[in-house]
PDB file of C-alpha atoms in Angstrom:
ATOM      1  CA  MET A  25     -12.430 -26.406  -6.685  1.00 44.00           C
ATOM      2  CA  LYS A  26     -13.792 -27.058  -3.173  1.00 49.00           C
ATOM      3  CA  PHE A  27     -13.382 -24.764  -0.181  1.00 44.00           C
ATOM      4  CA  SER A  28     -14.102 -25.398   3.442  1.00 50.00           C
ATOM      5  CA  LYS A  29     -16.302 -22.994   5.412  1.00 51.00           C
ATOM      6  CA  ALA A  30     -13.178 -21.702   7.153  1.00 50.00           C
ATOM      7  CA  GLY A  31     -11.506 -21.075   3.776  1.00 49.00           C
ATOM      8  CA  LYS A  32     -14.531 -19.086   2.587  1.00 50.00           C
ATOM      9  CA  ALA A  33     -14.551 -16.987   5.771  1.00 46.00           C
ATOM     10  CA  VAL A  34     -10.853 -16.157   5.399  1.00 43.00           C
ATOM     11  CA  GLY A  35     -11.366 -15.216   1.752  1.00 46.00           C
ATOM     12  CA  VAL A  36     -14.319 -12.960   2.604  1.00 43.00           C
ATOM     13  CA  LEU A  37     -12.364 -11.303   5.416  1.00 40.00           C
ATOM     14  CA  ALA A  38      -9.359 -10.708   3.156  1.00 43.00           C
ATOM     15  CA  ALA A  39     -11.548  -9.215   0.417  1.00 44.00           C
ATOM     16  CA  SER A  40     -13.375  -7.011   2.941  1.00 43.00           C
ATOM     17  CA  PHE A  41     -10.091  -5.782   4.396  1.00 40.00           C
ATOM     18  CA  ALA A  42      -8.689  -4.988   0.938  1.00 41.00           C
ATOM     19  CA  LEU A  43     -11.836  -3.075  -0.003  1.00 39.00           C
ATOM     20  CA  THR A  44     -11.841  -1.143   3.279  1.00 40.00           C
ATOM     21  CA  LEU A  45      -8.156  -0.313   2.938  1.00 41.00           C
ATOM     22  CA  GLY A  46      -8.663   0.911  -0.624  1.00 41.00           C
ATOM     23  CA  ILE A  47     -11.589   3.136   0.368  1.00 42.00           C
ATOM     24  CA  SER A  48      -9.781   4.543   3.404  1.00 39.00           C
ATOM     25  CA  THR A  49      -6.654   5.374   1.439  1.00 40.00           C
ATOM     26  CA  SER A  50      -8.459   7.163  -1.373  1.00 43.00           C
ATOM     27  CA  ALA A  51     -10.809   9.008   0.981  1.00 52.00           C
ATOM     28  CA  MET A  52      -7.880  10.314   2.997  1.00 63.00           C
ATOM     29  CA  ALA A  53      -5.799  11.602   0.090  1.00 85.00           C
ATOM     30  CA  ALA A  54      -5.879  15.378  -0.313  1.00 93.00           C
ATOM     31  CA  ASP A  55      -7.097  16.703  -3.647  1.00 96.00           C
ATOM     32  CA  HIS A  56      -5.039  19.906  -3.438  1.00 96.00           C
ATOM     33  CA  THR A  57      -1.871  21.006  -1.652  1.00 95.00           C
ATOM     34  CA  MET A  58      -0.759  24.538  -0.875  1.00 95.00           C
ATOM     35  CA  ASN A  59       2.172  26.250   0.834  1.00 92.00           C
ATOM     36  CA  THR A  60       3.195  29.631   2.186  1.00 90.00           C
ATOM     37  CA  GLY A  61       6.315  31.518   1.284  1.00 74.00           C
ATOM     38  CA  ASP A  62       9.513  31.712   3.321  1.00 61.00           C
ATOM     39  CA  ALA A  63      11.128  34.896   4.595  1.00 54.00           C
ATOM     40  CA  TRP A  64      14.100  34.463   2.273  1.00 55.00           C
ATOM     41  CA  GLY A  65      12.352  32.575  -0.506  1.00 55.00           C
ATOM     42  CA  ALA A  66      15.099  29.972  -0.685  1.00 55.00           C
ATOM     43  CA  PHE A  67      14.721  27.795   2.397  1.00 63.00           C
ATOM     44  CA  GLY A  68      11.460  26.029   1.737  1.00 73.00           C
ATOM     45  CA  TYR A  69       8.103  26.930   3.202  1.00 85.00           C
ATOM     46  CA  SER A  70       6.769  28.122   6.547  1.00 89.00           C
ATOM     47  CA  GLY A  71       3.495  26.253   6.193  1.00 94.00           C
ATOM     48  CA  LYS A  72       1.724  23.609   4.207  1.00 95.00           C
ATOM     49  CA  ALA A  73      -1.970  23.004   3.657  1.00 97.00           C
ATOM     50  CA  GLU A  74      -4.259  20.434   2.120  1.00 97.00           C
ATOM     51  CA  PHE A  75      -7.810  20.644   0.821  1.00 98.00           C
ATOM     52  CA  THR A  76      -9.835  17.479   0.363  1.00 97.00           C
ATOM     53  CA  GLU A  77     -13.072  18.196  -1.477  1.00 97.00           C
ATOM     54  CA  TYR A  78     -14.975  15.159  -0.193  1.00 96.00           C
ATOM     55  CA  GLY A  79     -15.857  16.206   3.343  1.00 96.00           C
ATOM     56  CA  ASP A  80     -14.529  19.767   2.846  1.00 97.00           C
ATOM     57  CA  ILE A  81     -11.404  18.942   4.842  1.00 98.00           C
ATOM     58  CA  VAL A  82      -8.972  21.849   5.251  1.00 98.00           C
ATOM     59  CA  LYS A  83      -5.721  21.142   7.095  1.00 98.00           C
ATOM     60  CA  ILE A  84      -2.962  23.675   7.732  1.00 98.00           C
ATOM     61  CA  CYS A  85       0.399  23.019   9.380  1.00 97.00           C
ATOM     62  CA  ASP A  86       3.226  25.214  10.646  1.00 96.00           C
ATOM     63  CA  ILE A  87       6.355  23.453   9.412  1.00 93.00           C
ATOM     64  CA  ASP A  88       9.115  25.924  10.262  1.00 90.00           C
ATOM     65  CA  ALA A  89      10.515  27.082  13.620  1.00 90.00           C
ATOM     66  CA  ASP A  90      10.741  30.660  12.351  1.00 88.00           C
ATOM     67  CA  GLY A  91       8.660  32.426  15.026  1.00 91.00           C
ATOM     68  CA  TYR A  92       5.718  32.806  12.630  1.00 93.00           C
ATOM     69  CA  ALA A  93       2.370  31.055  12.690  1.00 95.00           C
ATOM     70  CA  VAL A  94       0.443  30.283   9.505  1.00 96.00           C
ATOM     71  CA  LYS A  95      -3.020  31.617   8.763  1.00 97.00           C
ATOM     72  CA  MET A  96      -5.546  30.778   6.076  1.00 97.00           C
ATOM     73  CA  TRP A  97      -8.633  32.580   4.874  1.00 98.00           C
ATOM     74  CA  VAL A  98     -11.183  30.378   3.111  1.00 98.00           C
ATOM     75  CA  ALA A  99     -13.361  32.397   0.752  1.00 98.00           C
ATOM     76  CA  LEU A 100     -16.029  32.053  -1.894  1.00 98.00           C
ATOM     77  CA  GLY A 101     -14.947  32.531  -5.520  1.00 97.00           C
ATOM     78  CA  ASP A 102     -11.263  33.253  -5.074  1.00 96.00           C
ATOM     79  CA  ALA A 103      -8.802  34.024  -2.287  1.00 96.00           C
ATOM     80  CA  TYR A 104     -10.054  37.618  -2.047  1.00 96.00           C
ATOM     81  CA  GLY A 105     -13.790  36.839  -2.228  1.00 96.00           C
ATOM     82  CA  PRO A 106     -16.226  36.886   0.689  1.00 97.00           C
ATOM     83  CA  THR A 107     -14.564  35.132   3.633  1.00 98.00           C
ATOM     84  CA  LEU A 108     -16.288  31.932   4.731  1.00 98.00           C
ATOM     85  CA  TYR A 109     -13.916  31.392   7.666  1.00 98.00           C
ATOM     86  CA  GLU A 110     -10.325  31.822   8.778  1.00 97.00           C
ATOM     87  CA  THR A 111      -8.028  29.590  10.766  1.00 97.00           C
ATOM     88  CA  TRP A 112      -4.468  29.666  12.054  1.00 97.00           C
ATOM     89  CA  VAL A 113      -1.911  27.537  13.871  1.00 97.00           C
ATOM     90  CA  GLY A 114       1.564  28.198  15.242  1.00 96.00           C
ATOM     91  CA  GLY A 115       4.537  26.223  16.452  1.00 95.00           C
ATOM     92  CA  GLU A 116       6.614  23.999  14.240  1.00 94.00           C
ATOM     93  CA  GLY A 117       4.933  20.649  13.692  1.00 96.00           C
ATOM     94  CA  ASN A 118       1.477  21.805  14.815  1.00 98.00           C
ATOM     95  CA  CYS A 119      -1.527  21.370  12.542  1.00 98.00           C
ATOM     96  CA  ILE A 120      -5.233  22.147  12.649  1.00 98.00           C
ATOM     97  CA  THR A 121      -7.924  20.423  10.608  1.00 98.00           C
ATOM     98  CA  HIS A 122     -11.503  21.524   9.876  1.00 98.00           C
ATOM     99  CA  ARG A 123     -14.214  19.368   8.301  1.00 98.00           C
ATOM    100  CA  ALA A 124     -17.723  19.863   6.914  1.00 97.00           C
ATOM    101  CA  SER A 125     -18.931  17.382   9.531  1.00 97.00           C
ATOM    102  CA  GLU A 126     -18.233  20.054  12.172  1.00 97.00           C
ATOM    103  CA  GLY A 127     -21.089  21.997  10.551  1.00 95.00           C
ATOM    104  CA  GLY A 128     -21.847  25.648   9.985  1.00 96.00           C
ATOM    105  CA  LYS A 129     -19.331  27.703   8.049  1.00 96.00           C
ATOM    106  CA  LEU A 130     -16.986  24.708   7.688  1.00 98.00           C
ATOM    107  CA  ASN A 131     -19.474  22.997   5.352  1.00 97.00           C
ATOM    108  CA  LEU A 132     -18.325  24.621   2.102  1.00 97.00           C
ATOM    109  CA  PRO A 133     -20.711  25.167  -0.826  1.00 97.00           C
ATOM    110  CA  GLU A 134     -20.698  22.410  -3.445  1.00 96.00           C
ATOM    111  CA  ASN A 135     -19.985  23.059  -7.131  1.00 96.00           C
ATOM    112  CA  LYS A 136     -18.527  26.466  -6.314  1.00 97.00           C
ATOM    113  CA  THR A 137     -14.986  27.793  -6.555  1.00 98.00           C
ATOM    114  CA  ILE A 138     -13.390  28.101  -3.131  1.00 98.00           C
ATOM    115  CA  GLY A 139     -10.450  30.446  -2.627  1.00 98.00           C
ATOM    116  CA  PHE A 140      -7.646  30.085  -0.107  1.00 98.00           C
ATOM    117  CA  LEU A 141      -5.254  32.800   1.038  1.00 96.00           C
ATOM    118  CA  PHE A 142      -2.408  31.131   2.951  1.00 95.00           C
ATOM    119  CA  CYS A 143       0.095  33.339   4.788  1.00 94.00           C
ATOM    120  CA  ARG A 144       2.840  33.543   7.358  1.00 92.00           C
ATOM    121  CA  TYR A 145       1.384  35.318  10.389  1.00 92.00           C
ATOM    122  CA  LYS A 146       2.914  37.171  13.326  1.00 93.00           C
ATOM    123  CA  GLY A 147       1.784  39.971  15.611  1.00 92.00           C
ATOM    124  CA  GLY A 148      -1.562  40.382  13.873  1.00 92.00           C
ATOM    125  CA  LYS A 149       0.075  40.864  10.470  1.00 93.00           C
ATOM    126  CA  GLU A 150       0.236  38.489   7.557  1.00 91.00           C
ATOM    127  CA  SER A 151       3.078  38.290   5.093  1.00 88.00           C
ATOM    128  CA  GLU A 152       4.223  36.218   2.143  1.00 88.00           C
ATOM    129  CA  CYS A 153       0.743  35.127   1.206  1.00 91.00           C
ATOM    130  CA  ARG A 154      -0.091  32.799  -1.605  1.00 92.00           C
ATOM    131  CA  ALA A 155      -3.517  32.661  -3.235  1.00 95.00           C
ATOM    132  CA  TYR A 156      -5.173  29.483  -4.507  1.00 96.00           C
ATOM    133  CA  LYS A 157      -8.598  28.539  -5.823  1.00 97.00           C
ATOM    134  CA  PHE A 158     -10.205  25.191  -6.551  1.00 97.00           C
ATOM    135  CA  LYS A 159     -13.652  24.056  -7.622  1.00 96.00           C
ATOM    136  CA  ASN A 160     -15.342  22.151  -4.803  1.00 96.00           C
ATOM    137  CA  ASP A 161     -17.125  19.570  -6.926  1.00 92.00           C
ATOM    138  CA  HIS A 162     -16.999  16.397  -4.812  1.00 81.00           C
TER     139      HIS A 162
END
């Protein structure tokens, strides 16, 4: 089979695009998802969160117009271990994302269990917390 130079260039571009798309999609997918409780326990969740091990990406979102923010403590070992950092966001549809590339405390230890305590938050008080823990091995 013979190809022209233009045909080769198109083929290389298509293969490069497919490879880039595949890498981007897998790198962006969260490894773990979490949620908070709801005041009545029957109407869904007040917040959702994602943890992506590669890049130590922690994203939390307030997904309910209930007057509460959502707050997360990120800790070593389990949700009640030594706190590495905490973060919060309020207002339905608002999210905040932290990454290891921001440095310091956001660069989570590798090959360690990381705990997350994810709560509804209002007036300096947390409620309806859920605890999670995952091994950060990527």
